[in-house]
PDB file of C-alpha atoms and ligand atoms in Angstrom:
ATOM      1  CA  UNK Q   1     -23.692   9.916   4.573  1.00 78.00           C
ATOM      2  CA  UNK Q   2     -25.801   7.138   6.455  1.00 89.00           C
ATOM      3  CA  UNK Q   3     -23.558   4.327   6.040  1.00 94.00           C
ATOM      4  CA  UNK Q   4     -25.104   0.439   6.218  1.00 95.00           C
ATOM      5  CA  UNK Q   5     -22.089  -1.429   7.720  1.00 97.00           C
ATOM      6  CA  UNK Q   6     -22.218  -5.737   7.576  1.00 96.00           C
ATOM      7  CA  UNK Q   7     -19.537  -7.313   9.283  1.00 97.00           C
ATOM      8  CA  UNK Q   8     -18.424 -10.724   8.110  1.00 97.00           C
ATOM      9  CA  UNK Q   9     -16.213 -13.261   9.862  1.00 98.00           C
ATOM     10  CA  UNK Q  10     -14.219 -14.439   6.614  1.00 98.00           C
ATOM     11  CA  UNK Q  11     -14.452 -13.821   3.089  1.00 98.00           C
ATOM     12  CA  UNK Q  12     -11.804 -13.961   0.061  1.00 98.00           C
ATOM     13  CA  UNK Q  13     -11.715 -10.084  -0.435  1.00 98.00           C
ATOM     14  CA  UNK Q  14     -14.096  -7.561   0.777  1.00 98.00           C
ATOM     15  CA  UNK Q  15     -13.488  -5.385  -2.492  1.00 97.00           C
ATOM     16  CA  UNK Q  16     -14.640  -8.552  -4.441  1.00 97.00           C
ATOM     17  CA  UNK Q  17     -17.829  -9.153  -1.695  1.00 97.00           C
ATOM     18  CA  UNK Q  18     -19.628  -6.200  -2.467  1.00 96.00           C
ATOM     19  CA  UNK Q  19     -18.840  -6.018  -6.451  1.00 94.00           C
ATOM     20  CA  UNK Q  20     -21.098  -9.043  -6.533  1.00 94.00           C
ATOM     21  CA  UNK Q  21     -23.532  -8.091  -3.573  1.00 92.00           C
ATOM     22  CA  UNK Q  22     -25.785  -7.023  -6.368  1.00 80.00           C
ATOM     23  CA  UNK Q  23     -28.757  -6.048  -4.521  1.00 82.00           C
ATOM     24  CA  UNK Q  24     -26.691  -3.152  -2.907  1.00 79.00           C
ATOM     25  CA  UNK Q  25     -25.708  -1.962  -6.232  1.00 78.00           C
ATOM     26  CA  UNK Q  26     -29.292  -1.038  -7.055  1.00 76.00           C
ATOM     27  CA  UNK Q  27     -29.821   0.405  -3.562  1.00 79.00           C
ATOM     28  CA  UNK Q  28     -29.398   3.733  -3.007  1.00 81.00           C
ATOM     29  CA  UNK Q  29     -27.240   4.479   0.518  1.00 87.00           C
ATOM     30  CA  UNK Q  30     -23.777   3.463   1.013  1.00 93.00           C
ATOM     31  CA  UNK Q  31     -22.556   0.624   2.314  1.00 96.00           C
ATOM     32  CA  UNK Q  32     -19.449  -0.716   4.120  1.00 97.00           C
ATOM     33  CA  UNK Q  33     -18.605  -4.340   4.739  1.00 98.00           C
ATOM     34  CA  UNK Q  34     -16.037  -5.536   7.277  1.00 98.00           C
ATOM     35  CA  UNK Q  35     -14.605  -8.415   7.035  1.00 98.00           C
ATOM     36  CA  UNK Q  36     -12.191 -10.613  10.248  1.00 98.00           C
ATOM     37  CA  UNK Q  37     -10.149 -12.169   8.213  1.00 98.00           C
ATOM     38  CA  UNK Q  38      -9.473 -12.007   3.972  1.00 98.00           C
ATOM     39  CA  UNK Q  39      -8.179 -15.101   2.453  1.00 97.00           C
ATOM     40  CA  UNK Q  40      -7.459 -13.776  -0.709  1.00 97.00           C
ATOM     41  CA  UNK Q  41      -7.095 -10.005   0.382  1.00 97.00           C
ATOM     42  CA  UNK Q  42      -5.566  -7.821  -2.614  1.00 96.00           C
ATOM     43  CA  UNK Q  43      -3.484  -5.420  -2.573  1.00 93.00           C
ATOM     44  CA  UNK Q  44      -2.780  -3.059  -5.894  1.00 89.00           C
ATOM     45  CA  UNK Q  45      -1.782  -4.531  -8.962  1.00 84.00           C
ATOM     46  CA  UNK Q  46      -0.679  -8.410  -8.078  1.00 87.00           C
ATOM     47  CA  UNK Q  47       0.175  -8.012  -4.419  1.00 91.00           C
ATOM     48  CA  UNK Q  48      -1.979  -9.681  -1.752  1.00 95.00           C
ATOM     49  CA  UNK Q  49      -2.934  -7.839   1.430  1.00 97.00           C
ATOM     50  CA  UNK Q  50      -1.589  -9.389   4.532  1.00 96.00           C
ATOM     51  CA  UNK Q  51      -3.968  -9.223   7.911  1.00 97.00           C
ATOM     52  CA  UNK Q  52      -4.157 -11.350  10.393  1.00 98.00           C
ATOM     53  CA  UNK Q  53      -7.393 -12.851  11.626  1.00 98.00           C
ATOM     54  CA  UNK Q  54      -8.975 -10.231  13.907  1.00 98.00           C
ATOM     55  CA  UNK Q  55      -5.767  -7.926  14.385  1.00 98.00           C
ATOM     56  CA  UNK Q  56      -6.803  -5.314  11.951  1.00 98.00           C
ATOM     57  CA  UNK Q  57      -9.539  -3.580  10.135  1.00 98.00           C
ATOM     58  CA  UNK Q  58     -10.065  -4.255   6.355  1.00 98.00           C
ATOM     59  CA  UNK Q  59     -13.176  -3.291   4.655  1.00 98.00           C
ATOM     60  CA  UNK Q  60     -14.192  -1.865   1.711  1.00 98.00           C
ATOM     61  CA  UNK Q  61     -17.096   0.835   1.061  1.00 97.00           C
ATOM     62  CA  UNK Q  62     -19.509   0.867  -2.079  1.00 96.00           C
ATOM     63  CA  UNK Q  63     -20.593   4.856  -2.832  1.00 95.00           C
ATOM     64  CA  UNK Q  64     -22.127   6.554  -5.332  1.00 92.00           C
ATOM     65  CA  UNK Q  65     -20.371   9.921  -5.764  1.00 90.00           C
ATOM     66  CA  UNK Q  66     -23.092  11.564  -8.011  1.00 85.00           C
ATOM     67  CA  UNK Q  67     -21.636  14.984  -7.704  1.00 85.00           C
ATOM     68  CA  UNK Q  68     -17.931  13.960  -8.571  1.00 89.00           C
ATOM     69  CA  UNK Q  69     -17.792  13.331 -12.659  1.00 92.00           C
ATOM     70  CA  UNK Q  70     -15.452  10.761 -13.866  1.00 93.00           C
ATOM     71  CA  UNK Q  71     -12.761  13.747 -15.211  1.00 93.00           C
ATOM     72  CA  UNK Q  72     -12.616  14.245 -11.587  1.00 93.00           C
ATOM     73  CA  UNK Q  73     -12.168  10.956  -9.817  1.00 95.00           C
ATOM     74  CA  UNK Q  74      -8.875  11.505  -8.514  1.00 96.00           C
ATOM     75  CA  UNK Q  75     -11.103  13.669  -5.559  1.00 95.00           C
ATOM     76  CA  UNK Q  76     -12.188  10.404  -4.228  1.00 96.00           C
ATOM     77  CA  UNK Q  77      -8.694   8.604  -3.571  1.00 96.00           C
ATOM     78  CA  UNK Q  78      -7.811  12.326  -2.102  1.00 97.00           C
ATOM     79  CA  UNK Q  79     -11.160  12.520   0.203  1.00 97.00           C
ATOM     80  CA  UNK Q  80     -10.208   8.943   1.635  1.00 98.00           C
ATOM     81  CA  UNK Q  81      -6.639   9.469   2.444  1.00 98.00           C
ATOM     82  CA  UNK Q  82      -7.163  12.705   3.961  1.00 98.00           C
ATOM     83  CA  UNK Q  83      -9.611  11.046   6.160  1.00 98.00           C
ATOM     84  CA  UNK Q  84      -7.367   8.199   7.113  1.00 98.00           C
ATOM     85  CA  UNK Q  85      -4.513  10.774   8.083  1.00 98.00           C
ATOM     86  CA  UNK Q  86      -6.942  13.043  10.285  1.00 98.00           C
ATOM     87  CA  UNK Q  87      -8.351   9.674  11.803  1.00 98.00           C
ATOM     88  CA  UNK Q  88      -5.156   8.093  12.759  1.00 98.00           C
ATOM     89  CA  UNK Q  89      -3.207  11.181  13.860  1.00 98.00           C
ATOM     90  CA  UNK Q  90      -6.071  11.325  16.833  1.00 98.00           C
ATOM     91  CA  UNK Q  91      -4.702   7.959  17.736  1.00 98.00           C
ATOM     92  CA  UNK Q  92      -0.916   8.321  17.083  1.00 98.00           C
ATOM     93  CA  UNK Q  93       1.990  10.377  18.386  1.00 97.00           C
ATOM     94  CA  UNK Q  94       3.581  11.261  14.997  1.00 98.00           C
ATOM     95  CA  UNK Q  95       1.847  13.077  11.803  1.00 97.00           C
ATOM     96  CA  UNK Q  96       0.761  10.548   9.012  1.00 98.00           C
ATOM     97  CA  UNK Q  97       1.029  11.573   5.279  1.00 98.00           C
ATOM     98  CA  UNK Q  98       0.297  10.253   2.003  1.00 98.00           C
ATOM     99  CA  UNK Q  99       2.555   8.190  -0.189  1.00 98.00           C
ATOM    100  CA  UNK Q 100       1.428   9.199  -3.971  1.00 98.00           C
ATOM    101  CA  UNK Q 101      -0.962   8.597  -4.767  1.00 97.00           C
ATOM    102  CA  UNK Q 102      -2.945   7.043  -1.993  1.00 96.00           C
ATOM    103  CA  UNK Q 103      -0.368   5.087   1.036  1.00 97.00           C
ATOM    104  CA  UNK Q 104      -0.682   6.055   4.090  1.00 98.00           C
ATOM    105  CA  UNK Q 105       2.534   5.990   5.703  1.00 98.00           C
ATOM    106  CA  UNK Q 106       3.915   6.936   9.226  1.00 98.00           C
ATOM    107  CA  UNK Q 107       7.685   7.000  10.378  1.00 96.00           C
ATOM    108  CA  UNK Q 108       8.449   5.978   6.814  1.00 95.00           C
ATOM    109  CA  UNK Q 109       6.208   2.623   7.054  1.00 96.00           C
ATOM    110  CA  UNK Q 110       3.166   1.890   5.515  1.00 97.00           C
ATOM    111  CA  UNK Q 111       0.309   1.965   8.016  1.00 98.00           C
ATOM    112  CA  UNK Q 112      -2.381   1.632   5.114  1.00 98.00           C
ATOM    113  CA  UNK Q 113      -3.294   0.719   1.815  1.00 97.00           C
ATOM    114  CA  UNK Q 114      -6.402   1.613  -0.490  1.00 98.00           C
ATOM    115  CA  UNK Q 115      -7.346   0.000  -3.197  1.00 97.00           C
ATOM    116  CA  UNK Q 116     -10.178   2.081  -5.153  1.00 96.00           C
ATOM    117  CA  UNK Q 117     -12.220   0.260  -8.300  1.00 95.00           C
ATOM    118  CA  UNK Q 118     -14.213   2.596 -10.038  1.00 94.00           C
ATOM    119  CA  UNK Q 119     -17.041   1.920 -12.420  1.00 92.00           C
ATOM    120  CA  UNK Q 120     -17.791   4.523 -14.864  1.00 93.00           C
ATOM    121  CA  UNK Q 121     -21.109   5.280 -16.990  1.00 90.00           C
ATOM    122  CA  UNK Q 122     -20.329   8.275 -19.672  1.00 90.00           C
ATOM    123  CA  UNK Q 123     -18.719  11.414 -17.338  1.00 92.00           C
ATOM    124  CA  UNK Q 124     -20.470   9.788 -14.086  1.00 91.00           C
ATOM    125  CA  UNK Q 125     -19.225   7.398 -11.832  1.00 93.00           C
ATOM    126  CA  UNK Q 126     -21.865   4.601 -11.503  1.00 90.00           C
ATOM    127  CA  UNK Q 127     -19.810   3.561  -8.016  1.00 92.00           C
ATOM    128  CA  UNK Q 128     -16.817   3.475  -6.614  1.00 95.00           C
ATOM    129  CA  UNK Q 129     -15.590   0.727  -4.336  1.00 96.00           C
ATOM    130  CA  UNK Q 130     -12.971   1.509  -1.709  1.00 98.00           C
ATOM    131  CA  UNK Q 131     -11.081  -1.505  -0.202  1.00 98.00           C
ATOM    132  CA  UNK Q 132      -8.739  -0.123   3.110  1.00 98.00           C
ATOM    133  CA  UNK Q 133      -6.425  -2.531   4.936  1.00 98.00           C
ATOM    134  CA  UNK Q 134      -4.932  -0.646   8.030  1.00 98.00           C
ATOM    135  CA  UNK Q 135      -3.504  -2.395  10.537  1.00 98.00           C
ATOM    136  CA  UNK Q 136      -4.268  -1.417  13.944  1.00 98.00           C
ATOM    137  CA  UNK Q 137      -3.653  -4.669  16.266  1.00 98.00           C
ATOM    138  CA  UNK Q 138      -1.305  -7.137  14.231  1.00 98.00           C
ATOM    139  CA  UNK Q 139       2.560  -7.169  15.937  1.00 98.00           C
ATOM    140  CA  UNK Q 140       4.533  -9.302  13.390  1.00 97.00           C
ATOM    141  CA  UNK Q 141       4.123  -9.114   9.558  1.00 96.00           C
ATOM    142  CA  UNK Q 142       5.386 -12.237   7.379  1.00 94.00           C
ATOM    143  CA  UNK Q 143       5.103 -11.472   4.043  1.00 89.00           C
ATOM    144  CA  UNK Q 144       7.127  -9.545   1.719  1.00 86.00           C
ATOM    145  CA  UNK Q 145       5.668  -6.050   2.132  1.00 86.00           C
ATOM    146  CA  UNK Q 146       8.033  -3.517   1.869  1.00 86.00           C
ATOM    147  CA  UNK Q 147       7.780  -1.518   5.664  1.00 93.00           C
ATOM    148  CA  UNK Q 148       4.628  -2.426   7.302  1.00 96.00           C
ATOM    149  CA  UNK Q 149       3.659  -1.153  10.427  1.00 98.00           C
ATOM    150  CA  UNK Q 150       0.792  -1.387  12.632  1.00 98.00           C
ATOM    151  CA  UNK Q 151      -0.966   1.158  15.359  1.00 98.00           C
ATOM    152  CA  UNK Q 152      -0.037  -1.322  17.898  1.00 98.00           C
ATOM    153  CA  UNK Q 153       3.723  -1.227  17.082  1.00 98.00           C
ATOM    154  CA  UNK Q 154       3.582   2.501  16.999  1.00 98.00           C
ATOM    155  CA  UNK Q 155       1.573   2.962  20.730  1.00 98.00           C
ATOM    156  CA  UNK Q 156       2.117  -0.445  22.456  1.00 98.00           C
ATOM    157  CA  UNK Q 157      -1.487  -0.442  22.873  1.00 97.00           C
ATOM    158  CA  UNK Q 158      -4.297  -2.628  21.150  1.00 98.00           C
ATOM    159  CA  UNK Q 159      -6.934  -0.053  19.816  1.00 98.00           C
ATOM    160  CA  UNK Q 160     -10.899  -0.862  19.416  1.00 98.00           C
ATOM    161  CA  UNK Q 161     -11.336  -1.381  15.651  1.00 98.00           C
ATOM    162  CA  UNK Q 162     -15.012  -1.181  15.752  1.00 98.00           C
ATOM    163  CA  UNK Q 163     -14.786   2.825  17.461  1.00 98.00           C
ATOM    164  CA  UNK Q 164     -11.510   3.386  15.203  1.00 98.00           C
ATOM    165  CA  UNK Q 165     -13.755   2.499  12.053  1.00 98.00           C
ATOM    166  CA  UNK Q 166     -16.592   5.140  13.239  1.00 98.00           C
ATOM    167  CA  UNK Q 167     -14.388   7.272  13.728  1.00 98.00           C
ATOM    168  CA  UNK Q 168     -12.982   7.065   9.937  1.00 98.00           C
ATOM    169  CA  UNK Q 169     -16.308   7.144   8.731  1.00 97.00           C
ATOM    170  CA  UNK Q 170     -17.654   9.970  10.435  1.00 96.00           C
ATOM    171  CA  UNK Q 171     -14.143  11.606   9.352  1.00 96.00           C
ATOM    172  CA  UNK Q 172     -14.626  10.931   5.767  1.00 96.00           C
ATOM    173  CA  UNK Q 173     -18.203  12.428   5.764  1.00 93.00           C
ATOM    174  CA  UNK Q 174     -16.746  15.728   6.348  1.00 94.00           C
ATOM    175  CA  UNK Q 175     -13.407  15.703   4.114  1.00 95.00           C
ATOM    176  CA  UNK Q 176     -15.629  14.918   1.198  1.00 90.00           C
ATOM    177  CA  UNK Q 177     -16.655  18.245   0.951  1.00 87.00           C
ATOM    178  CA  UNK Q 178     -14.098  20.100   2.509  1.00 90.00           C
ATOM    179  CA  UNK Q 179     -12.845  23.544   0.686  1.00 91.00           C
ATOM    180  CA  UNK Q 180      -9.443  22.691   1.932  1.00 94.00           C
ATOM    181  CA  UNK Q 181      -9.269  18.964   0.573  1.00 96.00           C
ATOM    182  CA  UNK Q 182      -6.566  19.306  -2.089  1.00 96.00           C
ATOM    183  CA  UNK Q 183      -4.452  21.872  -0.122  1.00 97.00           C
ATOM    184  CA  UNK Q 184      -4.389  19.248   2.507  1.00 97.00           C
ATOM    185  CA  UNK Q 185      -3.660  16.385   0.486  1.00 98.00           C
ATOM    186  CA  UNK Q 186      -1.001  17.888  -0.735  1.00 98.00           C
ATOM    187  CA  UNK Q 187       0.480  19.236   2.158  1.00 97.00           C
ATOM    188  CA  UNK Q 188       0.419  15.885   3.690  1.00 98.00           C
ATOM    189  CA  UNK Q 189       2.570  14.197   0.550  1.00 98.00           C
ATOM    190  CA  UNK Q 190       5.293  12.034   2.024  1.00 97.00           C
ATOM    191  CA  UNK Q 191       8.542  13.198   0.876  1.00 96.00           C
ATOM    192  CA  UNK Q 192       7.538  16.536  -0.441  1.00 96.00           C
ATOM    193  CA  UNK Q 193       9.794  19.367  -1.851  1.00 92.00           C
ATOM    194  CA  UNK Q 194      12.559  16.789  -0.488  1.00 96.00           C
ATOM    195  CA  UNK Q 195      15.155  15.088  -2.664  1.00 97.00           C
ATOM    196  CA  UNK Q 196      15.055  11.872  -3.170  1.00 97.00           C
ATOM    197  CA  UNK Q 197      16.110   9.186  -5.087  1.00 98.00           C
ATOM    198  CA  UNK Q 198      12.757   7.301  -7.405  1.00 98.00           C
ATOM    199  CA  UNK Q 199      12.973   5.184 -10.583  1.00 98.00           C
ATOM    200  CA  UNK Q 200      10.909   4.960 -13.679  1.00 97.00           C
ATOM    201  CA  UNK Q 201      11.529   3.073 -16.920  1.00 97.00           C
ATOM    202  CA  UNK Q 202      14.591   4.760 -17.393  1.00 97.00           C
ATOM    203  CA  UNK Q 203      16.258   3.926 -14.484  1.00 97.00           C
ATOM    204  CA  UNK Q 204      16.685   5.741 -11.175  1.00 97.00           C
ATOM    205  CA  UNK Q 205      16.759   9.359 -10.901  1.00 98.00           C
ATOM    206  CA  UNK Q 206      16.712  12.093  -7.991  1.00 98.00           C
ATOM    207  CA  UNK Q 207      14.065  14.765  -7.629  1.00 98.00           C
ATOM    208  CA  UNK Q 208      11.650  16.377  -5.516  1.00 98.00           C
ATOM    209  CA  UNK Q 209       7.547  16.259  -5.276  1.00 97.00           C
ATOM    210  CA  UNK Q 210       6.426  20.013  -6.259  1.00 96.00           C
ATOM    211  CA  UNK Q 211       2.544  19.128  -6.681  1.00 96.00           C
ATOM    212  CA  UNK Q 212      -0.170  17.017  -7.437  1.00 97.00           C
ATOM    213  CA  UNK Q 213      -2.401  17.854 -10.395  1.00 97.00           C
ATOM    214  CA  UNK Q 214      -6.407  17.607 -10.075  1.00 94.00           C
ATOM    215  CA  UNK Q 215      -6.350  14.335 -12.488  1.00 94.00           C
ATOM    216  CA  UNK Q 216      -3.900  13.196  -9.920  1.00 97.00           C
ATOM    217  CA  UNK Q 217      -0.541  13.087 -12.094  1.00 97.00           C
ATOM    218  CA  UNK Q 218       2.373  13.372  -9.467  1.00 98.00           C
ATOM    219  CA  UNK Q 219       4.471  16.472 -10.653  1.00 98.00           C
ATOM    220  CA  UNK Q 220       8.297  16.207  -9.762  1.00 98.00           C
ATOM    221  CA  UNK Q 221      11.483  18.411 -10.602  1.00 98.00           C
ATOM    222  CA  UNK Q 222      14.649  16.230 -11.041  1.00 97.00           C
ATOM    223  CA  UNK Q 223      18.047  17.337  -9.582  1.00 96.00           C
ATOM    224  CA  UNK Q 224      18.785  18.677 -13.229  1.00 97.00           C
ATOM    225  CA  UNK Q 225      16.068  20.980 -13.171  1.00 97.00           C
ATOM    226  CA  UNK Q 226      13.590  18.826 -15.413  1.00 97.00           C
ATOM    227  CA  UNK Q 227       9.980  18.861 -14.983  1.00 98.00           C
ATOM    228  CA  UNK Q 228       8.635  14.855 -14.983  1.00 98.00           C
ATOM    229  CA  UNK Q 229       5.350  13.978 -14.568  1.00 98.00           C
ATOM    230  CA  UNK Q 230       3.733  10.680 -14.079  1.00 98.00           C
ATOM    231  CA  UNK Q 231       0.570   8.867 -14.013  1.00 97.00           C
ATOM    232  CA  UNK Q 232       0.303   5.985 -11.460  1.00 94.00           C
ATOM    233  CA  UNK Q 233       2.637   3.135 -11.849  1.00 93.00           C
ATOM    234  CA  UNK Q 234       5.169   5.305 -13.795  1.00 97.00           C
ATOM    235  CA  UNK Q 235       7.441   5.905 -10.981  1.00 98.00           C
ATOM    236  CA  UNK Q 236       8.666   4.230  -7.727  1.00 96.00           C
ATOM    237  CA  UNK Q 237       9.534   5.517  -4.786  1.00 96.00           C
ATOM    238  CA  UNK Q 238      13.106   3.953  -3.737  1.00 96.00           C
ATOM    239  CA  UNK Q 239      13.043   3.221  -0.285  1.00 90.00           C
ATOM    240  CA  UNK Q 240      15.831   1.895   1.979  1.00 78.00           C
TER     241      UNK Q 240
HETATM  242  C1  BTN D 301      -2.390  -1.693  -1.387  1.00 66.93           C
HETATM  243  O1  BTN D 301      -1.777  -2.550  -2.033  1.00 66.93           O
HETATM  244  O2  BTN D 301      -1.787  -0.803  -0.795  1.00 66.93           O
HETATM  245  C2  BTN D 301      -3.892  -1.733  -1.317  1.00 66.93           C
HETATM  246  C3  BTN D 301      -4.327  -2.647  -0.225  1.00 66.93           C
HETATM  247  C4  BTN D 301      -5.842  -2.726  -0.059  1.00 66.93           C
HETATM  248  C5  BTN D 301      -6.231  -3.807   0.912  1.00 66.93           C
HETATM  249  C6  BTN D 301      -7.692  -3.766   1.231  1.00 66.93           C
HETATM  250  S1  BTN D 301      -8.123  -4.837   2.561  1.00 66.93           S
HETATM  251  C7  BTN D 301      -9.819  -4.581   2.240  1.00 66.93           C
HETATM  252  C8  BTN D 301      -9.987  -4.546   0.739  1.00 66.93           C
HETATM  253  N1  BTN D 301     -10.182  -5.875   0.213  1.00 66.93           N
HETATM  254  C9  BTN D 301      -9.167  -6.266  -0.535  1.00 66.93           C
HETATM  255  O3  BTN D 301      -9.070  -7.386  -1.083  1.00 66.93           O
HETATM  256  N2  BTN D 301      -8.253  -5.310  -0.613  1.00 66.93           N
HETATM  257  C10 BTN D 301      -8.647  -4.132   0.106  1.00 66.93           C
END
């Protein structure tokens, strides 16, 4: 992929930027815009994105995954977080897995979040925008995020975002069409075949991550021996 990358000193959300950057839409390429500083960054659902002016990396990247039909999206959200944990564990000291369906998390705190809007035109997907947030540089988080945690924290060193975004990229060229892309997603799941304690409408419950299906459901087996499966949002993780 030949990516066109703008970089922007301030804009309300980079996700939102290029949904109305209309003359990219009807360009063919892909594009990635980088923004310093979000003043209305979003995070999934209604949670913002915290960043701090010039201490991190958010951007968002506008593709056109032809070959991937809609039935099959979940492959993109497993493509990008697979590329995030191969490109940060060349920078980090610890391994970096995936909190389902698409967190990246190290030492139990999230380093990373995605935010993926697809648009959809019969079994294609017209485009797919993916907004990242990772937080290389930033020291002290304020808001009410539940475990942030930066590269910085992690190494004690400030990182170069504009050679730790290349990086990524160049990463994420590859993983698209690895064979070994859902084995590795997978095997990089954050508490898998692990009990632990979750909730869902019911209430909370205790069970252990057996699999992820290729629509993405998350596949659990609860400490009576139940099968549970759940679509995004269904379940929560309950972290202390
Ligand atoms: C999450 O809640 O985990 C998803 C966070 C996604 C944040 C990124 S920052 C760049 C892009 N622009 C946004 O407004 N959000 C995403």
């Amino acid at each position: 992929m030949e990516w066109n990358i703008t970089h922007i000193d301030e804009t309300d959300s980079t996700n939102r930027w290029l949904r109305d950057a209309e003359e990219l839409h009807i360009r063919d390429g892909s594009f990635c815009v980088v923004a310093d500083y979000q003043t209305a960054g979003r995070g999934c659902g209604t949670n913002s994105w915290e960043s701090e002016r010039g201490q991190n990396l958010t951007f968002s990247l506008l593709i056109h995954p032809e070959e991937v039909p809609a039935n099959q999206q979940f492959h993109i959200t497993e493509a990008v977080s697979v590329a995030l944990c191969q490109t940060l564990e060349k920078y980090l000291p610890y391994p970096v897995s995936i909190k389902w369906p698409n967190d990246i998390y190290v030492n139990g705190r999230k380093i990373c979040g995605i935010l993926t809007e697809n648009r959809l035109q019969g079994t294609c997907i017209k485009d797919s925008i993916i907004g990242i947030g990772l937080n290389v540089n930033q020291m002290e988080f304020v808001s009410d995020a539940p475990n942030p945690v930066s590269m910085r924290q992690l190494t004690g060193e400030s990182i170069d975002r504009e050679a730790l975004l290349h990086a990524f990229l160049k990463r994420l060229d590859r993983v698209f069409s690895a064979e070994t892309l859902c084995l590795e997603y997978r095997n990089r799941l954050f508490q898998r075949m692990i009990q632990c304690e979750y909730s869902d409408k019911d209430g909370h419950f205790t069970a252990t991550i057996v699999d992820v299906e290729p629509d993405g459901h998350l596949i659990m087996r609860d400490s009576e021996g139940r099968e549970r499966r759940y679509a995004f949002k269904e379940v929560q993780f309950v972290l202390r």
